[in-house]
mmCIF file with all atom_site columns, C-alpha atoms in Angstrom:
data_model
loop_
_atom_site.group_PDB
_atom_site.id
_atom_site.type_symbol
_atom_site.label_atom_id
_atom_site.label_alt_id
_atom_site.label_comp_id
_atom_site.label_asym_id
_atom_site.label_entity_id
_atom_site.label_seq_id
_atom_site.pdbx_PDB_ins_code
_atom_site.Cartn_x
_atom_site.Cartn_y
_atom_site.Cartn_z
_atom_site.occupancy
_atom_site.B_iso_or_equiv
_atom_site.pdbx_formal_charge
_atom_site.auth_seq_id
_atom_site.auth_comp_id
_atom_site.auth_asym_id
_atom_site.auth_atom_id
_atom_site.pdbx_PDB_model_num
ATOM 1   C CA . UNK S 1 1   ? 113.260 -35.259 125.990 1.00 96.00 ? 1   UNK S CA 1
ATOM 2   C CA . UNK S 1 2   ? 111.453 -32.301 127.595 1.00 96.00 ? 2   UNK S CA 1
ATOM 3   C CA . UNK S 1 3   ? 114.749 -30.925 128.932 1.00 97.00 ? 3   UNK S CA 1
ATOM 4   C CA . UNK S 1 4   ? 116.542 -31.540 125.631 1.00 98.00 ? 4   UNK S CA 1
ATOM 5   C CA . UNK S 1 5   ? 114.000 -29.564 123.596 1.00 97.00 ? 5   UNK S CA 1
ATOM 6   C CA . UNK S 1 6   ? 112.939 -26.874 126.093 1.00 97.00 ? 6   UNK S CA 1
ATOM 7   C CA . UNK S 1 7   ? 112.906 -23.269 124.886 1.00 96.00 ? 7   UNK S CA 1
ATOM 8   C CA . UNK S 1 8   ? 115.263 -20.911 126.678 1.00 94.00 ? 8   UNK S CA 1
ATOM 9   C CA . UNK S 1 9   ? 113.707 -18.832 129.455 1.00 94.00 ? 9   UNK S CA 1
ATOM 10  C CA . UNK S 1 10  ? 115.340 -16.356 131.780 1.00 88.00 ? 10  UNK S CA 1
ATOM 11  C CA . UNK S 1 11  ? 118.065 -13.772 131.312 1.00 89.00 ? 11  UNK S CA 1
ATOM 12  C CA . UNK S 1 12  ? 120.937 -16.145 130.436 1.00 93.00 ? 12  UNK S CA 1
ATOM 13  C CA . UNK S 1 13  ? 121.587 -19.289 128.410 1.00 94.00 ? 13  UNK S CA 1
ATOM 14  C CA . UNK S 1 14  ? 121.206 -22.629 130.147 1.00 95.00 ? 14  UNK S CA 1
ATOM 15  C CA . UNK S 1 15  ? 119.294 -23.586 133.279 1.00 96.00 ? 15  UNK S CA 1
ATOM 16  C CA . UNK S 1 16  ? 118.635 -21.270 136.197 1.00 96.00 ? 16  UNK S CA 1
ATOM 17  C CA . UNK S 1 17  ? 116.944 -21.403 139.592 1.00 93.00 ? 17  UNK S CA 1
ATOM 18  C CA . UNK S 1 18  ? 113.916 -19.416 138.397 1.00 93.00 ? 18  UNK S CA 1
ATOM 19  C CA . UNK S 1 19  ? 112.936 -21.103 135.118 1.00 94.00 ? 19  UNK S CA 1
ATOM 20  C CA . UNK S 1 20  ? 114.753 -24.431 135.405 1.00 95.00 ? 20  UNK S CA 1
ATOM 21  C CA . UNK S 1 21  ? 115.568 -25.719 131.913 1.00 96.00 ? 21  UNK S CA 1
ATOM 22  C CA . UNK S 1 22  ? 113.039 -23.381 130.270 1.00 96.00 ? 22  UNK S CA 1
ATOM 23  C CA . UNK S 1 23  ? 109.616 -23.766 128.675 1.00 96.00 ? 23  UNK S CA 1
ATOM 24  C CA . UNK S 1 24  ? 108.495 -27.110 127.319 1.00 96.00 ? 24  UNK S CA 1
ATOM 25  C CA . UNK S 1 25  ? 108.212 -27.208 123.524 1.00 97.00 ? 25  UNK S CA 1
ATOM 26  C CA . UNK S 1 26  ? 106.008 -30.153 122.573 1.00 97.00 ? 26  UNK S CA 1
ATOM 27  C CA . UNK S 1 27  ? 106.481 -29.624 118.835 1.00 97.00 ? 27  UNK S CA 1
ATOM 28  C CA . UNK S 1 28  ? 110.271 -29.739 119.121 1.00 97.00 ? 28  UNK S CA 1
ATOM 29  C CA . UNK S 1 29  ? 110.050 -32.838 121.292 1.00 97.00 ? 29  UNK S CA 1
ATOM 30  C CA . UNK S 1 30  ? 107.815 -34.571 118.750 1.00 97.00 ? 30  UNK S CA 1
ATOM 31  C CA . UNK S 1 31  ? 110.182 -33.643 115.900 1.00 97.00 ? 31  UNK S CA 1
ATOM 32  C CA . UNK S 1 32  ? 113.141 -35.165 117.745 1.00 96.00 ? 32  UNK S CA 1
ATOM 33  C CA . UNK S 1 33  ? 111.183 -38.413 118.030 1.00 97.00 ? 33  UNK S CA 1
ATOM 34  C CA . UNK S 1 34  ? 110.019 -38.288 114.404 1.00 96.00 ? 34  UNK S CA 1
ATOM 35  C CA . UNK S 1 35  ? 113.577 -37.737 113.160 1.00 93.00 ? 35  UNK S CA 1
ATOM 36  C CA . UNK S 1 36  ? 115.071 -40.537 115.239 1.00 92.00 ? 36  UNK S CA 1
ATOM 37  C CA . UNK S 1 37  ? 117.940 -42.244 113.379 1.00 87.00 ? 37  UNK S CA 1
ATOM 38  C CA . UNK S 1 38  ? 117.680 -39.623 110.637 1.00 88.00 ? 38  UNK S CA 1
ATOM 39  C CA . UNK S 1 39  ? 118.847 -36.334 112.183 1.00 91.00 ? 39  UNK S CA 1
ATOM 40  C CA . UNK S 1 40  ? 118.506 -37.265 115.850 1.00 95.00 ? 40  UNK S CA 1
ATOM 41  C CA . UNK S 1 41  ? 119.689 -40.080 118.087 1.00 94.00 ? 41  UNK S CA 1
ATOM 42  C CA . UNK S 1 42  ? 117.698 -41.481 121.030 1.00 96.00 ? 42  UNK S CA 1
ATOM 43  C CA . UNK S 1 43  ? 118.889 -44.446 123.064 1.00 95.00 ? 43  UNK S CA 1
ATOM 44  C CA . UNK S 1 44  ? 118.463 -45.996 126.484 1.00 96.00 ? 44  UNK S CA 1
ATOM 45  C CA . UNK S 1 45  ? 121.728 -47.647 127.478 1.00 96.00 ? 45  UNK S CA 1
ATOM 46  C CA . UNK S 1 46  ? 123.580 -49.103 130.454 1.00 97.00 ? 46  UNK S CA 1
ATOM 47  C CA . UNK S 1 47  ? 127.054 -48.059 131.632 1.00 97.00 ? 47  UNK S CA 1
ATOM 48  C CA . UNK S 1 48  ? 128.880 -50.812 133.505 1.00 97.00 ? 48  UNK S CA 1
ATOM 49  C CA . UNK S 1 49  ? 131.251 -50.088 136.364 1.00 97.00 ? 49  UNK S CA 1
ATOM 50  C CA . UNK S 1 50  ? 134.738 -49.214 135.096 1.00 96.00 ? 50  UNK S CA 1
ATOM 51  C CA . UNK S 1 51  ? 133.572 -48.727 131.517 1.00 96.00 ? 51  UNK S CA 1
ATOM 52  C CA . UNK S 1 52  ? 133.066 -45.700 129.283 1.00 96.00 ? 52  UNK S CA 1
ATOM 53  C CA . UNK S 1 53  ? 130.968 -45.109 126.196 1.00 96.00 ? 53  UNK S CA 1
ATOM 54  C CA . UNK S 1 54  ? 131.617 -43.028 123.094 1.00 95.00 ? 54  UNK S CA 1
ATOM 55  C CA . UNK S 1 55  ? 129.519 -42.144 120.073 1.00 94.00 ? 55  UNK S CA 1
ATOM 56  C CA . UNK S 1 56  ? 130.762 -40.420 116.919 1.00 94.00 ? 56  UNK S CA 1
ATOM 57  C CA . UNK S 1 57  ? 128.195 -38.233 115.176 1.00 94.00 ? 57  UNK S CA 1
ATOM 58  C CA . UNK S 1 58  ? 128.342 -35.813 112.245 1.00 94.00 ? 58  UNK S CA 1
ATOM 59  C CA . UNK S 1 59  ? 127.141 -32.261 112.892 1.00 94.00 ? 59  UNK S CA 1
ATOM 60  C CA . UNK S 1 60  ? 125.125 -30.555 110.185 1.00 88.00 ? 60  UNK S CA 1
ATOM 61  C CA . UNK S 1 61  ? 126.999 -27.320 110.840 1.00 91.00 ? 61  UNK S CA 1
ATOM 62  C CA . UNK S 1 62  ? 123.837 -25.253 110.331 1.00 91.00 ? 62  UNK S CA 1
ATOM 63  C CA . UNK S 1 63  ? 122.048 -25.768 113.655 1.00 94.00 ? 63  UNK S CA 1
ATOM 64  C CA . UNK S 1 64  ? 123.039 -26.253 117.301 1.00 96.00 ? 64  UNK S CA 1
ATOM 65  C CA . UNK S 1 65  ? 124.463 -29.621 118.303 1.00 97.00 ? 65  UNK S CA 1
ATOM 66  C CA . UNK S 1 66  ? 122.699 -30.639 121.516 1.00 98.00 ? 66  UNK S CA 1
ATOM 67  C CA . UNK S 1 67  ? 123.465 -33.677 123.670 1.00 98.00 ? 67  UNK S CA 1
ATOM 68  C CA . UNK S 1 68  ? 121.546 -34.620 126.816 1.00 98.00 ? 68  UNK S CA 1
ATOM 69  C CA . UNK S 1 69  ? 122.162 -37.461 129.279 1.00 98.00 ? 69  UNK S CA 1
ATOM 70  C CA . UNK S 1 70  ? 119.739 -38.262 132.124 1.00 98.00 ? 70  UNK S CA 1
ATOM 71  C CA . UNK S 1 71  ? 119.695 -41.106 134.632 1.00 98.00 ? 71  UNK S CA 1
ATOM 72  C CA . UNK S 1 72  ? 117.668 -42.192 137.665 1.00 98.00 ? 72  UNK S CA 1
ATOM 73  C CA . UNK S 1 73  ? 120.251 -42.064 140.438 1.00 97.00 ? 73  UNK S CA 1
ATOM 74  C CA . UNK S 1 74  ? 120.155 -44.569 143.323 1.00 96.00 ? 74  UNK S CA 1
ATOM 75  C CA . UNK S 1 75  ? 119.017 -43.020 146.628 1.00 93.00 ? 75  UNK S CA 1
ATOM 76  C CA . UNK S 1 76  ? 121.747 -41.325 148.627 1.00 89.00 ? 76  UNK S CA 1
ATOM 77  C CA . UNK S 1 77  ? 122.222 -40.986 152.381 1.00 88.00 ? 77  UNK S CA 1
ATOM 78  C CA . UNK S 1 78  ? 120.400 -37.896 153.688 1.00 88.00 ? 78  UNK S CA 1
ATOM 79  C CA . UNK S 1 79  ? 122.364 -35.418 155.780 1.00 89.00 ? 79  UNK S CA 1
ATOM 80  C CA . UNK S 1 80  ? 121.204 -34.213 159.185 1.00 89.00 ? 80  UNK S CA 1
ATOM 81  C CA . UNK S 1 81  ? 118.510 -31.519 159.312 1.00 90.00 ? 81  UNK S CA 1
ATOM 82  C CA . UNK S 1 82  ? 120.117 -28.172 158.420 1.00 88.00 ? 82  UNK S CA 1
ATOM 83  C CA . UNK S 1 83  ? 119.559 -25.080 156.313 1.00 86.00 ? 83  UNK S CA 1
ATOM 84  C CA . UNK S 1 84  ? 120.736 -25.357 152.690 1.00 82.00 ? 84  UNK S CA 1
ATOM 85  C CA . UNK S 1 85  ? 123.222 -28.228 153.093 1.00 84.00 ? 85  UNK S CA 1
ATOM 86  C CA . UNK S 1 86  ? 125.991 -28.297 150.490 1.00 85.00 ? 86  UNK S CA 1
ATOM 87  C CA . UNK S 1 87  ? 126.631 -32.052 150.628 1.00 86.00 ? 87  UNK S CA 1
ATOM 88  C CA . UNK S 1 88  ? 126.332 -33.603 147.130 1.00 84.00 ? 88  UNK S CA 1
ATOM 89  C CA . UNK S 1 89  ? 123.655 -36.300 147.040 1.00 91.00 ? 89  UNK S CA 1
ATOM 90  C CA . UNK S 1 90  ? 124.653 -37.813 143.702 1.00 95.00 ? 90  UNK S CA 1
ATOM 91  C CA . UNK S 1 91  ? 125.515 -41.510 144.073 1.00 97.00 ? 91  UNK S CA 1
ATOM 92  C CA . UNK S 1 92  ? 126.416 -42.557 140.518 1.00 98.00 ? 92  UNK S CA 1
ATOM 93  C CA . UNK S 1 93  ? 128.245 -39.623 138.956 1.00 98.00 ? 93  UNK S CA 1
ATOM 94  C CA . UNK S 1 94  ? 128.208 -39.925 135.163 1.00 98.00 ? 94  UNK S CA 1
ATOM 95  C CA . UNK S 1 95  ? 130.185 -37.387 133.132 1.00 98.00 ? 95  UNK S CA 1
ATOM 96  C CA . UNK S 1 96  ? 129.311 -36.132 129.651 1.00 98.00 ? 96  UNK S CA 1
ATOM 97  C CA . UNK S 1 97  ? 131.671 -34.410 127.219 1.00 98.00 ? 97  UNK S CA 1
ATOM 98  C CA . UNK S 1 98  ? 131.486 -33.659 123.505 1.00 98.00 ? 98  UNK S CA 1
ATOM 99  C CA . UNK S 1 99  ? 134.733 -33.240 121.539 1.00 97.00 ? 99  UNK S CA 1
ATOM 100 C CA . UNK S 1 100 ? 135.275 -31.703 118.111 1.00 96.00 ? 100 UNK S CA 1
ATOM 101 C CA . UNK S 1 101 ? 137.350 -34.271 116.212 1.00 92.00 ? 101 UNK S CA 1
ATOM 102 C CA . UNK S 1 102 ? 138.866 -31.542 114.004 1.00 92.00 ? 102 UNK S CA 1
ATOM 103 C CA . UNK S 1 103 ? 139.859 -28.854 116.521 1.00 93.00 ? 103 UNK S CA 1
ATOM 104 C CA . UNK S 1 104 ? 140.155 -31.162 119.551 1.00 93.00 ? 104 UNK S CA 1
ATOM 105 C CA . UNK S 1 105 ? 138.000 -28.708 121.498 1.00 97.00 ? 105 UNK S CA 1
ATOM 106 C CA . UNK S 1 106 ? 136.076 -30.347 124.351 1.00 98.00 ? 106 UNK S CA 1
ATOM 107 C CA . UNK S 1 107 ? 132.657 -29.056 125.389 1.00 98.00 ? 107 UNK S CA 1
ATOM 108 C CA . UNK S 1 108 ? 131.232 -29.567 128.879 1.00 98.00 ? 108 UNK S CA 1
ATOM 109 C CA . UNK S 1 109 ? 127.685 -29.576 130.290 1.00 98.00 ? 109 UNK S CA 1
ATOM 110 C CA . UNK S 1 110 ? 125.913 -26.726 132.021 1.00 98.00 ? 110 UNK S CA 1
ATOM 111 C CA . UNK S 1 111 ? 126.154 -26.407 135.788 1.00 97.00 ? 111 UNK S CA 1
ATOM 112 C CA . UNK S 1 112 ? 124.845 -24.015 138.431 1.00 96.00 ? 112 UNK S CA 1
ATOM 113 C CA . UNK S 1 113 ? 126.394 -22.640 141.617 1.00 93.00 ? 113 UNK S CA 1
ATOM 114 C CA . UNK S 1 114 ? 124.041 -23.411 144.481 1.00 89.00 ? 114 UNK S CA 1
ATOM 115 C CA . UNK S 1 115 ? 125.824 -20.937 146.732 1.00 89.00 ? 115 UNK S CA 1
ATOM 116 C CA . UNK S 1 116 ? 125.285 -18.148 144.222 1.00 93.00 ? 116 UNK S CA 1
ATOM 117 C CA . UNK S 1 117 ? 121.850 -18.902 142.764 1.00 92.00 ? 117 UNK S CA 1
ATOM 118 C CA . UNK S 1 118 ? 121.556 -15.603 140.892 1.00 93.00 ? 118 UNK S CA 1
ATOM 119 C CA . UNK S 1 119 ? 124.692 -16.315 138.838 1.00 96.00 ? 119 UNK S CA 1
ATOM 120 C CA . UNK S 1 120 ? 124.187 -17.550 135.255 1.00 96.00 ? 120 UNK S CA 1
ATOM 121 C CA . UNK S 1 121 ? 124.944 -21.156 134.407 1.00 97.00 ? 121 UNK S CA 1
ATOM 122 C CA . UNK S 1 122 ? 128.498 -21.979 133.417 1.00 97.00 ? 122 UNK S CA 1
ATOM 123 C CA . UNK S 1 123 ? 129.933 -25.076 131.763 1.00 98.00 ? 123 UNK S CA 1
ATOM 124 C CA . UNK S 1 124 ? 132.306 -27.591 133.263 1.00 97.00 ? 124 UNK S CA 1
ATOM 125 C CA . UNK S 1 125 ? 132.478 -30.918 135.069 1.00 97.00 ? 125 UNK S CA 1
ATOM 126 C CA . UNK S 1 126 ? 129.130 -31.435 136.802 1.00 96.00 ? 126 UNK S CA 1
ATOM 127 C CA . UNK S 1 127 ? 129.289 -33.627 139.916 1.00 94.00 ? 127 UNK S CA 1
ATOM 128 C CA . UNK S 1 128 ? 125.932 -32.603 141.400 1.00 94.00 ? 128 UNK S CA 1
ATOM 129 C CA . UNK S 1 129 ? 123.130 -33.284 138.901 1.00 96.00 ? 129 UNK S CA 1
ATOM 130 C CA . UNK S 1 130 ? 121.708 -36.405 137.270 1.00 97.00 ? 130 UNK S CA 1
ATOM 131 C CA . UNK S 1 131 ? 121.009 -34.356 134.131 1.00 98.00 ? 131 UNK S CA 1
ATOM 132 C CA . UNK S 1 132 ? 123.882 -33.222 131.915 1.00 98.00 ? 132 UNK S CA 1
ATOM 133 C CA . UNK S 1 133 ? 123.302 -31.187 128.753 1.00 98.00 ? 133 UNK S CA 1
ATOM 134 C CA . UNK S 1 134 ? 125.880 -29.903 126.282 1.00 98.00 ? 134 UNK S CA 1
ATOM 135 C CA . UNK S 1 135 ? 124.859 -27.244 123.772 1.00 98.00 ? 135 UNK S CA 1
ATOM 136 C CA . UNK S 1 136 ? 127.203 -26.174 120.961 1.00 97.00 ? 136 UNK S CA 1
ATOM 137 C CA . UNK S 1 137 ? 125.406 -23.210 119.416 1.00 96.00 ? 137 UNK S CA 1
ATOM 138 C CA . UNK S 1 138 ? 127.531 -22.856 116.271 1.00 95.00 ? 138 UNK S CA 1
ATOM 139 C CA . UNK S 1 139 ? 129.241 -26.170 115.526 1.00 96.00 ? 139 UNK S CA 1
ATOM 140 C CA . UNK S 1 140 ? 131.340 -26.750 112.458 1.00 94.00 ? 140 UNK S CA 1
ATOM 141 C CA . UNK S 1 141 ? 130.161 -29.409 110.032 1.00 93.00 ? 141 UNK S CA 1
ATOM 142 C CA . UNK S 1 142 ? 132.052 -32.573 110.859 1.00 93.00 ? 142 UNK S CA 1
ATOM 143 C CA . UNK S 1 143 ? 132.587 -35.310 113.412 1.00 94.00 ? 143 UNK S CA 1
ATOM 144 C CA . UNK S 1 144 ? 132.025 -34.863 117.137 1.00 96.00 ? 144 UNK S CA 1
ATOM 145 C CA . UNK S 1 145 ? 132.623 -37.530 119.780 1.00 96.00 ? 145 UNK S CA 1
ATOM 146 C CA . UNK S 1 146 ? 130.103 -37.896 122.594 1.00 96.00 ? 146 UNK S CA 1
ATOM 147 C CA . UNK S 1 147 ? 131.836 -39.426 125.625 1.00 97.00 ? 147 UNK S CA 1
ATOM 148 C CA . UNK S 1 148 ? 130.192 -40.774 128.789 1.00 97.00 ? 148 UNK S CA 1
ATOM 149 C CA . UNK S 1 149 ? 132.369 -41.810 131.739 1.00 97.00 ? 149 UNK S CA 1
ATOM 150 C CA . UNK S 1 150 ? 131.842 -42.080 135.474 1.00 97.00 ? 150 UNK S CA 1
ATOM 151 C CA . UNK S 1 151 ? 133.693 -41.183 138.658 1.00 96.00 ? 151 UNK S CA 1
ATOM 152 C CA . UNK S 1 152 ? 134.447 -43.708 141.383 1.00 95.00 ? 152 UNK S CA 1
ATOM 153 C CA . UNK S 1 153 ? 132.529 -46.976 141.456 1.00 96.00 ? 153 UNK S CA 1
ATOM 154 C CA . UNK S 1 154 ? 128.957 -47.360 140.279 1.00 97.00 ? 154 UNK S CA 1
ATOM 155 C CA . UNK S 1 155 ? 126.535 -48.580 142.908 1.00 96.00 ? 155 UNK S CA 1
ATOM 156 C CA . UNK S 1 156 ? 124.873 -51.831 141.776 1.00 95.00 ? 156 UNK S CA 1
ATOM 157 C CA . UNK S 1 157 ? 127.791 -52.198 139.315 1.00 97.00 ? 157 UNK S CA 1
ATOM 158 C CA . UNK S 1 158 ? 125.972 -50.357 136.508 1.00 97.00 ? 158 UNK S CA 1
ATOM 159 C CA . UNK S 1 159 ? 123.781 -47.363 135.688 1.00 98.00 ? 159 UNK S CA 1
ATOM 160 C CA . UNK S 1 160 ? 120.989 -47.116 133.123 1.00 98.00 ? 160 UNK S CA 1
ATOM 161 C CA . UNK S 1 161 ? 120.792 -43.796 131.299 1.00 98.00 ? 161 UNK S CA 1
ATOM 162 C CA . UNK S 1 162 ? 119.026 -42.044 128.434 1.00 98.00 ? 162 UNK S CA 1
ATOM 163 C CA . UNK S 1 163 ? 120.944 -40.264 125.674 1.00 98.00 ? 163 UNK S CA 1
ATOM 164 C CA . UNK S 1 164 ? 119.538 -37.821 123.122 1.00 97.00 ? 164 UNK S CA 1
ATOM 165 C CA . UNK S 1 165 ? 121.529 -36.074 120.365 1.00 97.00 ? 165 UNK S CA 1
ATOM 166 C CA . UNK S 1 166 ? 120.150 -33.597 117.822 1.00 96.00 ? 166 UNK S CA 1
ATOM 167 C CA . UNK S 1 167 ? 121.632 -31.407 115.106 1.00 95.00 ? 167 UNK S CA 1
ATOM 168 C CA . UNK S 1 168 ? 123.340 -34.269 113.296 1.00 94.00 ? 168 UNK S CA 1
ATOM 169 C CA . UNK S 1 169 ? 123.365 -35.592 109.723 1.00 87.00 ? 169 UNK S CA 1
ATOM 170 C CA . UNK S 1 170 ? 121.894 -38.732 108.172 1.00 69.00 ? 170 UNK S CA 1
ATOM 171 C CA . UNK S 1 171 ? 125.258 -40.391 107.632 1.00 60.00 ? 171 UNK S CA 1
ATOM 172 C CA . UNK S 1 172 ? 126.184 -42.852 110.379 1.00 55.00 ? 172 UNK S CA 1
ATOM 173 C CA . UNK S 1 173 ? 126.565 -43.354 114.094 1.00 63.00 ? 173 UNK S CA 1
ATOM 174 C CA . UNK S 1 174 ? 129.482 -45.271 115.572 1.00 67.00 ? 174 UNK S CA 1
ATOM 175 C CA . UNK S 1 175 ? 129.274 -46.515 119.150 1.00 71.00 ? 175 UNK S CA 1
ATOM 176 C CA . UNK S 1 176 ? 132.159 -47.859 121.228 1.00 72.00 ? 176 UNK S CA 1
ATOM 177 C CA . UNK S 1 177 ? 132.168 -49.053 124.816 1.00 67.00 ? 177 UNK S CA 1
ATOM 178 C CA . UNK S 1 178 ? 135.623 -49.211 126.375 1.00 65.00 ? 178 UNK S CA 1
ATOM 179 C CA . UNK S 1 179 ? 136.194 -51.815 129.042 1.00 57.00 ? 179 UNK S CA 1
ATOM 180 C CA . UNK S 1 180 ? 138.282 -51.279 132.143 1.00 55.00 ? 180 UNK S CA 1
ATOM 181 C CA . UNK S 1 181 ? 141.048 -53.212 130.376 1.00 43.00 ? 181 UNK S CA 1
ATOM 182 C CA . UNK S 1 182 ? 140.994 -50.547 127.628 1.00 44.00 ? 182 UNK S CA 1
ATOM 183 C CA . UNK S 1 183 ? 139.856 -53.150 125.104 1.00 41.00 ? 183 UNK S CA 1
ATOM 184 C CA . UNK S 1 184 ? 137.082 -51.533 123.068 1.00 44.00 ? 184 UNK S CA 1
ATOM 185 C CA . UNK S 1 185 ? 133.959 -53.356 122.028 1.00 41.00 ? 185 UNK S CA 1
ATOM 186 C CA . UNK S 1 186 ? 131.976 -52.105 119.045 1.00 42.00 ? 186 UNK S CA 1
ATOM 187 C CA . UNK S 1 187 ? 128.281 -52.078 119.951 1.00 45.00 ? 187 UNK S CA 1
ATOM 188 C CA . UNK S 1 188 ? 126.736 -49.922 117.303 1.00 46.00 ? 188 UNK S CA 1
ATOM 189 C CA . UNK S 1 189 ? 125.353 -49.907 113.861 1.00 41.00 ? 189 UNK S CA 1
ATOM 190 C CA . UNK S 1 190 ? 125.645 -47.950 110.643 1.00 37.00 ? 190 UNK S CA 1
ATOM 191 C CA . UNK S 1 191 ? 122.376 -46.262 109.760 1.00 38.00 ? 191 UNK S CA 1
ATOM 192 C CA . UNK S 1 192 ? 121.808 -45.682 106.058 1.00 34.00 ? 192 UNK S CA 1
ATOM 193 C CA . UNK S 1 193 ? 119.311 -43.127 104.775 1.00 34.00 ? 193 UNK S CA 1
ATOM 194 C CA . UNK S 1 194 ? 118.635 -42.526 101.061 1.00 34.00 ? 194 UNK S CA 1
ATOM 195 C CA . UNK S 1 195 ? 122.142 -43.665 100.187 1.00 32.00 ? 195 UNK S CA 1
ATOM 196 C CA . UNK S 1 196 ? 124.609 -46.479 100.619 1.00 32.00 ? 196 UNK S CA 1
ATOM 197 C CA . UNK S 1 197 ? 127.236 -45.302 103.070 1.00 33.00 ? 197 UNK S CA 1
ATOM 198 C CA . UNK S 1 198 ? 130.330 -47.316 103.834 1.00 36.00 ? 198 UNK S CA 1
ATOM 199 C CA . UNK S 1 199 ? 132.471 -46.656 106.893 1.00 41.00 ? 199 UNK S CA 1
ATOM 200 C CA . UNK S 1 200 ? 136.152 -47.224 106.228 1.00 38.00 ? 200 UNK S CA 1
ATOM 201 C CA . UNK S 1 201 ? 137.453 -45.593 109.396 1.00 42.00 ? 201 UNK S CA 1
ATOM 202 C CA . UNK S 1 202 ? 139.159 -47.431 112.214 1.00 41.00 ? 202 UNK S CA 1
ATOM 203 C CA . UNK S 1 203 ? 137.453 -47.898 115.560 1.00 40.00 ? 203 UNK S CA 1
ATOM 204 C CA . UNK S 1 204 ? 140.067 -48.230 118.250 1.00 37.00 ? 204 UNK S CA 1
#
């Protein structure tokens, strides 16, 4: 939550090696909690080995769409004593993407280059960190699909994670977990706020 709502600090967008994710904004964090299941989404979930998870949300179109995934990774195997080792220590490598259902554009999380620490953050597949954050500064109003997958096999056969989404409307959230057999299971709920909203779309 602190990472999701942090104010930008430093010369460039995204995290950096001087300011981290920025300056904590307690008011913004509290508002995300207050608006849970209204204009924000907060869940603690579990991803099973071989499965993926997707969530359809509706962007307001008038504020950034922000999605953050964080998990407590199992301990890795330390490398031998050396200066600035480059060996990745991530054990369970979850992957976050956000796709615009209209334009088919896919957005990736921030990542840093440890070998060039002064470079600004870029976006792409992150296979180093147990925090992944996607920020779409100027989204169009409409549906976006949040997708969480994983590489390789998950140690302990599953991984708990936290998911926060903000910048969305009061309409509905649709969750789907896809099994390794590609047979989807609908897990979610329709959340109704100040109106009766009926979902007639197909979940496949």
